[in-house]
Amino acid sequence: MRQVTIEPTANEKVMKFVAEYTLVPGSLEFDRSSDVADIPLAQELFKYPFVDKIFITANFIAVAKQDSVEWEHIAESLREVIQDQLLEHPRIYKEKKRELFPIYAEMTPNPAVMKFVSQRYIVEGFLEIKSKDQAAQIPLAQALFDEFTFVKEVFISDNFVAVTKDHSVEWHEVMVPVRSFIADFLQAGNKVSLIAPQKHESPVEQLINRDYTESEQKISEILTEYVSPAVENDGGKISLLEYNAETKTAKMLLQGACSGCPSSTATLKGGIENILKQFLPDMVEKVEAVNG
């Protein structure tokens, strides 16, 4: 129970109800025309028709009454109301419900990578952090590297975080604490990144500082429509890095769960290469991988 004591003031219409701790920084003042939607204490006190004004500052609540009643008849009742409200809302304001970030874990084709998926967007685009040294501007990645020594890489894209571990642990040993850590980080409203994520459309702009050629754009559009959804569902990303028209070779940048994945070569040859040959038979004959 929050203990509240009653103290008279020099103004006979005003009584102070003193708490054992500081209630608010600064001060708050309300009358019956005030918006008290976020102040449950004021809402409850104004239910009494004889309460005219409420003043909250430091460690006390001052209540001004009408002349129609005497303090000896109402002070104790108001004290009980204030004690109950401080117990439920110790900082006066109604606590806003925190936005929930339920996270679930998914295996990926790469056994070193686990994908942690949110029902809401985390970033618009993607961020790839290959080491702790690269994480300074990305607080979520920095926090993961600091908390878990086995984290090797972090890839954040849209609504998921793909974490690459080293060989010191197995995912069944650490999956739950990593999932909880990411959920708590997001739940607390912490900033995910201090830098702008890369755009999905043409990451090559940031990688080699140029736009796609017309041929590269055609290849990229096919990747975006027919390949990217399945790859990103597995926690990875495959983007066109460059295209050599003389050798008809498309070099692919592998990121996230795709980078270093044992099955990535088979995916490239058996899947992406065949798709590009089918849609662009005169342009593409071979696909090569470059790990991000």
CSV table of N, CA, C and O in Angstrom, one decimal, residues 103-217:
chain,number,residue,atom,x,y,z
A,103,ILE,N,8.4,-12.9,-31.3
A,103,ILE,CA,9.4,-13.4,-32.2
A,103,ILE,C,9.4,-14.9,-32.2
A,103,ILE,O,9.3,-15.5,-31.1
A,104,TYR,N,9.5,-15.5,-33.4
A,104,TYR,CA,9.6,-16.9,-33.4
A,104,TYR,C,10.8,-17.3,-34.3
A,104,TYR,O,11.3,-16.5,-35.1
A,105,ALA,N,11.4,-18.5,-34.0
A,105,ALA,CA,12.6,-18.9,-34.6
A,105,ALA,C,12.4,-19.9,-35.7
A,105,ALA,O,11.5,-20.7,-35.7
A,106,GLU,N,13.2,-19.7,-36.8
A,106,GLU,CA,13.1,-20.7,-37.9
A,106,GLU,C,14.4,-21.1,-38.3
A,106,GLU,O,15.4,-20.3,-38.4
A,107,MET,N,14.6,-22.4,-38.6
A,107,MET,CA,15.8,-22.9,-39.2
A,107,MET,C,15.9,-22.5,-40.6
A,107,MET,O,15.0,-22.1,-41.3
A,108,THR,N,17.2,-22.4,-41.1
A,108,THR,CA,17.4,-22.1,-42.5
A,108,THR,C,18.2,-23.2,-43.1
A,108,THR,O,18.7,-24.1,-42.4
A,109,PRO,N,18.4,-23.2,-44.4
A,109,PRO,CA,19.2,-24.2,-45.1
A,109,PRO,C,20.7,-24.2,-44.6
A,109,PRO,O,21.4,-25.2,-44.7
A,110,ASN,N,21.1,-23.0,-44.1
A,110,ASN,CA,22.4,-23.0,-43.6
A,110,ASN,C,22.4,-23.3,-42.1
A,110,ASN,O,21.8,-22.6,-41.3
A,111,PRO,N,23.0,-24.4,-41.7
A,111,PRO,CA,22.9,-24.9,-40.3
A,111,PRO,C,23.6,-23.9,-39.3
A,111,PRO,O,23.3,-24.0,-38.1
A,112,ALA,N,24.4,-23.0,-39.7
A,112,ALA,CA,25.0,-22.0,-38.8
A,112,ALA,C,24.1,-20.8,-38.6
A,112,ALA,O,24.4,-20.0,-37.7
A,113,VAL,N,23.0,-20.7,-39.3
A,113,VAL,CA,22.2,-19.5,-39.3
A,113,VAL,C,20.8,-19.8,-38.8
A,113,VAL,O,20.1,-20.8,-39.3
A,114,MET,N,20.3,-19.1,-37.8
A,114,MET,CA,18.9,-19.2,-37.4
A,114,MET,C,18.2,-17.8,-37.7
A,114,MET,O,18.8,-16.8,-37.5
A,115,LYS,N,17.0,-17.9,-38.1
A,115,LYS,CA,16.2,-16.8,-38.5
A,115,LYS,C,15.2,-16.5,-37.4
A,115,LYS,O,14.4,-17.4,-37.0
A,116,PHE,N,15.2,-15.3,-36.9
A,116,PHE,CA,14.3,-14.8,-35.8
A,116,PHE,C,13.3,-13.8,-36.4
A,116,PHE,O,13.7,-12.7,-36.9
A,117,VAL,N,12.0,-14.2,-36.5
A,117,VAL,CA,11.0,-13.5,-37.3
A,117,VAL,C,10.0,-12.8,-36.4
A,117,VAL,O,9.5,-13.3,-35.4
A,118,SER,N,9.8,-11.5,-36.8
A,118,SER,CA,8.8,-10.7,-36.1
A,118,SER,C,7.5,-10.6,-36.9
A,118,SER,O,7.6,-10.8,-38.2
A,119,GLN,N,6.4,-10.4,-36.3
A,119,GLN,CA,5.1,-10.2,-37.1
A,119,GLN,C,5.0,-8.8,-37.6
A,119,GLN,O,4.1,-8.5,-38.3
A,120,ARG,N,6.0,-7.9,-37.2
A,120,ARG,CA,6.0,-6.5,-37.7
A,120,ARG,C,7.4,-6.2,-38.3
A,120,ARG,O,8.4,-6.9,-38.0
A,121,TYR,N,7.4,-5.2,-39.1
A,121,TYR,CA,8.6,-4.8,-39.8
A,121,TYR,C,9.6,-4.3,-38.7
A,121,TYR,O,9.3,-3.6,-37.8
A,122,ILE,N,10.9,-4.7,-38.9
A,122,ILE,CA,11.9,-4.2,-38.0
A,122,ILE,C,12.7,-3.1,-38.7
A,122,ILE,O,13.0,-2.1,-38.1
A,123,VAL,N,13.0,-3.2,-40.0
A,123,VAL,CA,13.6,-2.2,-40.8
A,123,VAL,C,13.0,-2.2,-42.2
A,123,VAL,O,12.4,-3.2,-42.6
A,124,GLU,N,13.1,-1.1,-42.9
A,124,GLU,CA,12.7,-1.0,-44.3
A,124,GLU,C,13.9,-1.2,-45.2
A,124,GLU,O,14.7,-0.2,-45.4
A,125,GLY,N,14.2,-2.4,-45.6
A,125,GLY,CA,15.4,-2.7,-46.3
A,125,GLY,C,16.2,-3.8,-45.6
A,125,GLY,O,15.6,-4.6,-45.0
A,126,PHE,N,17.5,-3.7,-45.7
A,126,PHE,CA,18.3,-4.7,-45.0
A,126,PHE,C,19.6,-4.1,-44.5
A,126,PHE,O,20.1,-3.1,-45.0
A,127,LEU,N,20.2,-4.8,-43.5
A,127,LEU,CA,21.5,-4.4,-42.9
A,127,LEU,C,22.3,-5.7,-42.8
A,127,LEU,O,21.8,-6.7,-42.2
A,128,GLU,N,23.5,-5.7,-43.2
A,128,GLU,CA,24.4,-6.9,-43.1
A,128,GLU,C,25.6,-6.5,-42.2
A,128,GLU,O,26.3,-5.6,-42.6
A,129,ILE,N,25.8,-7.2,-41.1
A,129,ILE,CA,26.9,-6.9,-40.2
A,129,ILE,C,27.7,-8.1,-40.1
A,129,ILE,O,27.3,-9.1,-39.5
A,130,LYS,N,28.9,-8.1,-40.7
A,130,LYS,CA,29.8,-9.2,-40.9
A,130,LYS,C,30.6,-9.5,-39.6
A,130,LYS,O,31.2,-10.6,-39.5
A,131,SER,N,30.8,-8.5,-38.8
A,131,SER,CA,31.6,-8.7,-37.6
A,131,SER,C,31.2,-7.6,-36.5
A,131,SER,O,30.5,-6.7,-36.9
A,132,LYS,N,31.7,-7.8,-35.3
A,132,LYS,CA,31.4,-6.9,-34.3
A,132,LYS,C,32.0,-5.5,-34.6
A,132,LYS,O,31.4,-4.5,-34.2
A,133,ASP,N,33.1,-5.4,-35.3
A,133,ASP,CA,33.6,-4.1,-35.7
A,133,ASP,C,32.7,-3.3,-36.5
A,133,ASP,O,32.8,-2.1,-36.6
A,134,GLN,N,31.8,-4.0,-37.3
A,134,GLN,CA,30.9,-3.2,-38.2
A,134,GLN,C,29.6,-2.9,-37.5
A,134,GLN,O,28.7,-2.3,-38.1
A,135,ALA,N,29.4,-3.2,-36.2
A,135,ALA,CA,28.1,-3.1,-35.5
A,135,ALA,C,27.9,-1.7,-34.8
A,135,ALA,O,26.9,-1.5,-34.2
A,136,ALA,N,28.9,-0.9,-34.8
A,136,ALA,CA,28.8,0.3,-33.9
A,136,ALA,C,27.6,1.2,-34.2
A,136,ALA,O,27.0,1.8,-33.3
A,137,GLN,N,27.2,1.3,-35.5
A,137,GLN,CA,26.0,2.1,-35.8
A,137,GLN,C,24.7,1.4,-35.9
A,137,GLN,O,23.7,1.9,-36.3
A,138,ILE,N,24.8,0.1,-35.5
A,138,ILE,CA,23.5,-0.7,-35.5
A,138,ILE,C,23.3,-1.4,-34.1
A,138,ILE,O,23.8,-2.4,-33.8
A,139,PRO,N,22.6,-0.7,-33.3
A,139,PRO,CA,22.5,-1.1,-31.8
A,139,PRO,C,22.0,-2.5,-31.6
A,139,PRO,O,22.5,-3.2,-30.7
A,140,LEU,N,21.1,-3.0,-32.4
A,140,LEU,CA,20.6,-4.3,-32.3
A,140,LEU,C,21.7,-5.3,-32.5
A,140,LEU,O,21.9,-6.3,-31.7
A,141,ALA,N,22.5,-5.2,-33.6
A,141,ALA,CA,23.6,-6.0,-33.8
A,141,ALA,C,24.7,-5.9,-32.8
A,141,ALA,O,25.2,-6.9,-32.3
A,142,GLN,N,24.9,-4.7,-32.3
A,142,GLN,CA,25.9,-4.5,-31.3
A,142,GLN,C,25.5,-5.2,-30.0
A,142,GLN,O,26.4,-5.8,-29.3
A,143,ALA,N,24.3,-5.1,-29.7
A,143,ALA,CA,23.8,-5.8,-28.5
A,143,ALA,C,23.9,-7.3,-28.6
A,143,ALA,O,24.3,-8.0,-27.6
A,144,LEU,N,23.6,-7.9,-29.7
A,144,LEU,CA,23.8,-9.3,-29.9
A,144,LEU,C,25.2,-9.7,-29.8
A,144,LEU,O,25.5,-10.8,-29.2
A,145,PHE,N,26.1,-9.0,-30.4
A,145,PHE,CA,27.6,-9.3,-30.3
A,145,PHE,C,28.0,-9.2,-28.8
A,145,PHE,O,28.8,-10.0,-28.4
A,146,ASP,N,27.6,-8.2,-28.1
A,146,ASP,CA,28.0,-8.0,-26.7
A,146,ASP,C,27.4,-9.1,-25.8
A,146,ASP,O,28.1,-9.5,-24.9
A,147,GLU,N,26.2,-9.5,-26.1
A,147,GLU,CA,25.5,-10.5,-25.2
A,147,GLU,C,26.0,-11.9,-25.4
A,147,GLU,O,26.1,-12.7,-24.5
A,148,PHE,N,26.2,-12.3,-26.7
A,148,PHE,CA,26.5,-13.7,-27.0
A,148,PHE,C,27.8,-13.8,-27.8
A,148,PHE,O,28.0,-13.3,-28.9
A,149,THR,N,28.8,-14.4,-27.1
A,149,THR,CA,30.1,-14.5,-27.7
A,149,THR,C,30.2,-15.4,-29.0
A,149,THR,O,31.1,-15.3,-29.8
A,150,PHE,N,29.2,-16.2,-29.2
A,150,PHE,CA,29.2,-17.1,-30.3
A,150,PHE,C,28.6,-16.5,-31.6
A,150,PHE,O,28.6,-17.1,-32.7
A,151,VAL,N,28.1,-15.3,-31.5
A,151,VAL,CA,27.5,-14.6,-32.7
A,151,VAL,C,28.7,-14.2,-33.6
A,151,VAL,O,29.6,-13.4,-33.2
A,152,LYS,N,28.6,-14.6,-34.9
A,152,LYS,CA,29.6,-14.2,-35.9
A,152,LYS,C,29.1,-13.1,-36.8
A,152,LYS,O,29.9,-12.2,-37.2
A,153,GLU,N,27.9,-13.2,-37.2
A,153,GLU,CA,27.3,-12.3,-38.2
A,153,GLU,C,25.9,-12.0,-37.8
A,153,GLU,O,25.2,-12.9,-37.3
A,154,VAL,N,25.4,-10.9,-38.2
A,154,VAL,CA,23.9,-10.5,-38.1
A,154,VAL,C,23.4,-9.9,-39.4
A,154,VAL,O,24.1,-9.1,-40.0
A,155,PHE,N,22.3,-10.4,-39.8
A,155,PHE,CA,21.7,-9.9,-41.0
A,155,PHE,C,20.2,-9.5,-40.7
A,155,PHE,O,19.4,-10.4,-40.2
A,156,ILE,N,19.9,-8.2,-40.8
A,156,ILE,CA,18.5,-7.7,-40.5
A,156,ILE,C,17.8,-7.3,-41.8
A,156,ILE,O,18.4,-6.5,-42.5
A,157,SER,N,16.7,-7.9,-42.0
A,157,SER,CA,16.0,-7.5,-43.2
A,157,SER,C,14.5,-7.6,-43.0
A,157,SER,O,13.9,-8.5,-42.5
A,158,ASP,N,13.8,-6.4,-43.3
A,158,ASP,CA,12.3,-6.4,-43.2
A,158,ASP,C,11.9,-6.8,-41.8
A,158,ASP,O,12.0,-6.1,-40.8
A,159,ASN,N,11.3,-8.0,-41.7
A,159,ASN,CA,10.8,-8.4,-40.4
A,159,ASN,C,11.5,-9.6,-39.7
A,159,ASN,O,11.0,-10.3,-38.9
A,160,PHE,N,12.8,-9.7,-40.1
A,160,PHE,CA,13.6,-10.8,-39.4
A,160,PHE,C,15.0,-10.4,-39.2
A,160,PHE,O,15.6,-9.5,-39.8
A,161,VAL,N,15.6,-11.2,-38.2
A,161,VAL,CA,17.0,-11.1,-37.9
A,161,VAL,C,17.6,-12.4,-38.1
A,161,VAL,O,17.2,-13.4,-37.4
A,162,ALA,N,18.6,-12.6,-39.0
A,162,ALA,CA,19.3,-13.8,-39.2
A,162,ALA,C,20.6,-13.7,-38.5
A,162,ALA,O,21.4,-12.8,-38.7
A,163,VAL,N,20.8,-14.7,-37.5
A,163,VAL,CA,22.1,-14.7,-36.7
A,163,VAL,C,22.9,-15.9,-37.1
A,163,VAL,O,22.4,-17.0,-37.2
A,164,THR,N,24.2,-15.6,-37.4
A,164,THR,CA,25.1,-16.7,-37.7
A,164,THR,C,26.0,-17.0,-36.5
A,164,THR,O,26.6,-16.0,-35.9
A,165,LYS,N,26.1,-18.2,-36.1
A,165,LYS,CA,26.8,-18.6,-34.9
A,165,LYS,C,28.1,-19.2,-35.3
A,165,LYS,O,28.3,-19.7,-36.5
A,166,ASP,N,29.0,-19.4,-34.3
A,166,ASP,CA,30.3,-20.1,-34.6
A,166,ASP,C,30.1,-21.6,-34.2
A,166,ASP,O,28.9,-22.0,-33.9
A,167,HIS,N,31.1,-22.3,-34.1
A,167,HIS,CA,31.0,-23.8,-33.8
A,167,HIS,C,31.0,-24.1,-32.3
A,167,HIS,O,31.0,-25.3,-32.0
A,168,SER,N,31.1,-23.1,-31.5
A,168,SER,CA,31.2,-23.4,-30.0
A,168,SER,C,29.9,-23.8,-29.4
A,168,SER,O,29.9,-24.4,-28.3
A,169,VAL,N,28.7,-23.6,-30.1
A,169,VAL,CA,27.4,-24.0,-29.5
A,169,VAL,C,26.6,-24.5,-30.6
A,169,VAL,O,26.9,-24.4,-31.8
A,170,GLU,N,25.5,-25.2,-30.2
A,170,GLU,CA,24.5,-25.7,-31.1
A,170,GLU,C,23.2,-24.8,-30.9
A,170,GLU,O,23.0,-24.3,-29.8
A,171,TRP,N,22.4,-24.7,-32.0
A,171,TRP,CA,21.3,-23.8,-31.9
A,171,TRP,C,20.3,-24.3,-30.8
A,171,TRP,O,19.6,-23.5,-30.2
A,172,HIS,N,20.1,-25.6,-30.6
A,172,HIS,CA,19.2,-26.0,-29.6
A,172,HIS,C,19.6,-25.6,-28.2
A,172,HIS,O,18.7,-25.6,-27.3
A,173,GLU,N,20.8,-25.2,-28.0
A,173,GLU,CA,21.3,-24.8,-26.7
A,173,GLU,C,21.1,-23.3,-26.5
A,173,GLU,O,20.9,-22.8,-25.4
A,174,VAL,N,21.0,-22.5,-27.6
A,174,VAL,CA,21.0,-21.1,-27.4
A,174,VAL,C,19.9,-20.4,-28.1
A,174,VAL,O,19.7,-19.2,-28.0
A,175,MET,N,19.0,-21.1,-28.9
A,175,MET,CA,18.0,-20.5,-29.6
A,175,MET,C,17.0,-19.7,-28.8
A,175,MET,O,16.7,-18.6,-29.1
A,176,VAL,N,16.6,-20.3,-27.6
A,176,VAL,CA,15.6,-19.6,-26.8
A,176,VAL,C,16.1,-18.3,-26.2
A,176,VAL,O,15.5,-17.2,-26.3
A,177,PRO,N,17.4,-18.3,-25.6
A,177,PRO,CA,17.9,-17.0,-25.1
A,177,PRO,C,18.1,-15.9,-26.2
A,177,PRO,O,17.8,-14.7,-25.9
A,178,VAL,N,18.5,-16.3,-27.4
A,178,VAL,CA,18.7,-15.3,-28.4
A,178,VAL,C,17.3,-14.8,-28.9
A,178,VAL,O,17.2,-13.6,-29.0
A,179,ARG,N,16.3,-15.7,-29.0
A,179,ARG,CA,15.0,-15.2,-29.4
A,179,ARG,C,14.4,-14.2,-28.3
A,179,ARG,O,13.9,-13.2,-28.7
A,180,SER,N,14.6,-14.6,-27.0
A,180,SER,CA,14.1,-13.7,-26.0
A,180,SER,C,14.8,-12.4,-25.9
A,180,SER,O,14.2,-11.3,-25.7
A,181,PHE,N,16.1,-12.4,-26.2
A,181,PHE,CA,16.9,-11.2,-26.2
A,181,PHE,C,16.5,-10.2,-27.3
A,181,PHE,O,16.3,-9.0,-27.0
A,182,ILE,N,16.2,-10.8,-28.5
A,182,ILE,CA,15.8,-9.9,-29.6
A,182,ILE,C,14.4,-9.4,-29.3
A,182,ILE,O,14.1,-8.2,-29.5
A,183,ALA,N,13.5,-10.2,-28.8
A,183,ALA,CA,12.2,-9.8,-28.4
A,183,ALA,C,12.2,-8.7,-27.4
A,183,ALA,O,11.5,-7.6,-27.5
A,184,ASP,N,13.0,-8.8,-26.4
A,184,ASP,CA,13.1,-7.8,-25.3
A,184,ASP,C,13.7,-6.5,-25.8
A,184,ASP,O,13.3,-5.4,-25.4
A,185,PHE,N,14.7,-6.6,-26.7
A,185,PHE,CA,15.3,-5.4,-27.3
A,185,PHE,C,14.3,-4.6,-28.1
A,185,PHE,O,14.1,-3.4,-27.9
A,186,LEU,N,13.5,-5.3,-28.9
A,186,LEU,CA,12.5,-4.6,-29.7
A,186,LEU,C,11.3,-4.1,-28.8
A,186,LEU,O,10.8,-3.0,-29.0
A,187,GLN,N,10.9,-4.9,-27.9
A,187,GLN,CA,9.8,-4.6,-27.0
A,187,GLN,C,10.1,-3.3,-26.2
A,187,GLN,O,9.2,-2.5,-26.0
A,188,ALA,N,11.4,-3.1,-25.9
A,188,ALA,CA,11.8,-1.9,-25.1
A,188,ALA,C,11.8,-0.7,-25.9
A,188,ALA,O,12.0,0.4,-25.4
A,189,GLY,N,11.6,-0.8,-27.2
A,189,GLY,CA,11.6,0.4,-28.1
A,189,GLY,C,12.9,0.9,-28.5
A,189,GLY,O,13.1,2.0,-28.9
A,190,ASN,N,14.0,0.0,-28.3
A,190,ASN,CA,15.3,0.4,-28.7
A,190,ASN,C,15.5,0.6,-30.2
A,190,ASN,O,14.8,-0.1,-31.0
A,191,LYS,N,16.3,1.5,-30.6
A,191,LYS,CA,16.6,1.8,-32.0
A,191,LYS,C,17.4,0.7,-32.6
A,191,LYS,O,18.4,0.3,-32.0
A,192,VAL,N,16.9,0.2,-33.7
A,192,VAL,CA,17.6,-0.9,-34.4
A,192,VAL,C,18.8,-0.5,-35.0
A,192,VAL,O,19.9,-1.2,-35.0
A,193,SER,N,18.8,0.6,-35.8
A,193,SER,CA,20.0,1.1,-36.5
A,193,SER,C,20.0,2.6,-36.5
A,193,SER,O,19.0,3.3,-36.5
A,194,LEU,N,21.3,3.1,-36.5
A,194,LEU,CA,21.5,4.6,-36.6
A,194,LEU,C,21.8,5.0,-38.0
A,194,LEU,O,22.0,6.2,-38.2
A,195,ILE,N,21.9,4.0,-38.9
A,195,ILE,CA,22.2,4.4,-40.3
A,195,ILE,C,21.0,3.8,-41.1
A,195,ILE,O,20.3,2.9,-40.7
A,196,ALA,N,20.9,4.4,-42.3
A,196,ALA,CA,19.8,3.9,-43.2
A,196,ALA,C,20.1,2.5,-43.8
A,196,ALA,O,21.2,2.3,-44.2
A,197,PRO,N,19.1,1.6,-43.7
A,197,PRO,CA,19.3,0.3,-44.3
A,197,PRO,C,19.5,0.4,-45.8
A,197,PRO,O,19.0,1.4,-46.4
A,198,GLN,N,20.1,-0.6,-46.4
A,198,GLN,CA,20.2,-0.6,-47.8
A,198,GLN,C,18.8,-1.0,-48.4
A,198,GLN,O,18.0,-1.7,-47.8
A,199,LYS,N,18.6,-0.5,-49.6
A,199,LYS,CA,17.4,-0.8,-50.3
A,199,LYS,C,17.5,-2.2,-51.0
A,199,LYS,O,18.5,-2.6,-51.5
A,200,HIS,N,16.4,-2.9,-51.1
A,200,HIS,CA,16.4,-4.2,-51.7
A,200,HIS,C,16.6,-4.1,-53.2
A,200,HIS,O,17.2,-4.9,-53.8
A,201,GLU,N,16.1,-3.0,-53.8
A,201,GLU,CA,16.1,-2.9,-55.3
A,201,GLU,C,17.4,-3.0,-55.9
A,201,GLU,O,17.6,-3.7,-56.9
A,202,SER,N,18.4,-2.2,-55.4
A,202,SER,CA,19.7,-2.2,-56.1
A,202,SER,C,20.8,-2.0,-55.1
A,202,SER,O,21.4,-0.9,-55.0
A,203,PRO,N,21.1,-3.0,-54.2
A,203,PRO,CA,22.2,-2.9,-53.3
A,203,PRO,C,23.5,-2.7,-53.9
A,203,PRO,O,24.5,-2.2,-53.3
A,204,VAL,N,23.7,-2.9,-55.2
A,204,VAL,CA,24.9,-2.7,-55.9
A,204,VAL,C,25.3,-1.3,-55.8
A,204,VAL,O,26.5,-0.9,-55.9
A,205,GLU,N,24.4,-0.3,-55.7
A,205,GLU,CA,24.7,1.1,-55.6
A,205,GLU,C,25.6,1.4,-54.4
A,205,GLU,O,26.6,2.2,-54.5
A,206,GLN,N,25.4,0.7,-53.3
A,206,GLN,CA,26.2,1.0,-52.2
A,206,GLN,C,27.5,0.1,-52.2
A,206,GLN,O,28.4,0.4,-51.5
A,207,LEU,N,27.4,-1.0,-52.9
A,207,LEU,CA,28.6,-1.9,-52.9
A,207,LEU,C,29.7,-1.5,-53.9
A,207,LEU,O,30.8,-1.5,-53.5
A,208,ILE,N,29.3,-1.1,-55.1
A,208,ILE,CA,30.3,-0.7,-56.0
A,208,ILE,C,30.0,0.7,-56.6
A,208,ILE,O,30.6,1.1,-57.6
A,209,ASN,N,29.1,1.4,-56.0
A,209,ASN,CA,28.9,2.8,-56.3
A,209,ASN,C,28.6,3.1,-57.8
A,209,ASN,O,29.2,3.9,-58.5
A,210,ARG,N,27.7,2.3,-58.3
A,210,ARG,CA,27.2,2.6,-59.7
A,210,ARG,C,25.8,2.0,-59.8
A,210,ARG,O,25.4,1.2,-59.0
A,211,ASP,N,25.1,2.4,-60.8
A,211,ASP,CA,23.8,1.9,-61.1
A,211,ASP,C,23.9,0.7,-62.0
A,211,ASP,O,24.9,0.4,-62.6
A,212,TYR,N,22.8,-0.1,-62.0
A,212,TYR,CA,22.8,-1.3,-62.9
A,212,TYR,C,22.7,-0.8,-64.4
A,212,TYR,O,22.1,0.2,-64.7
A,213,THR,N,23.4,-1.6,-65.2
A,213,THR,CA,23.2,-1.4,-66.6
A,213,THR,C,21.8,-1.9,-67.0
A,213,THR,O,21.1,-2.6,-66.2
A,214,GLU,N,21.5,-1.7,-68.3
A,214,GLU,CA,20.1,-2.2,-68.7
A,214,GLU,C,20.0,-3.7,-68.6
A,214,GLU,O,19.0,-4.3,-68.2
A,215,SER,N,21.1,-4.4,-69.0
A,215,SER,CA,21.1,-5.9,-68.9
A,215,SER,C,21.0,-6.4,-67.5
A,215,SER,O,20.3,-7.3,-67.1
A,216,GLU,N,21.8,-5.7,-66.6
A,216,GLU,CA,21.8,-6.0,-65.2
A,216,GLU,C,20.4,-5.8,-64.6
A,216,GLU,O,20.0,-6.6,-63.7
A,217,GLN,N,19.7,-4.7,-65.0
A,217,GLN,CA,18.4,-4.5,-64.5
A,217,GLN,C,17.4,-5.6,-64.9
A,217,GLN,O,16.6,-5.9,-64.1
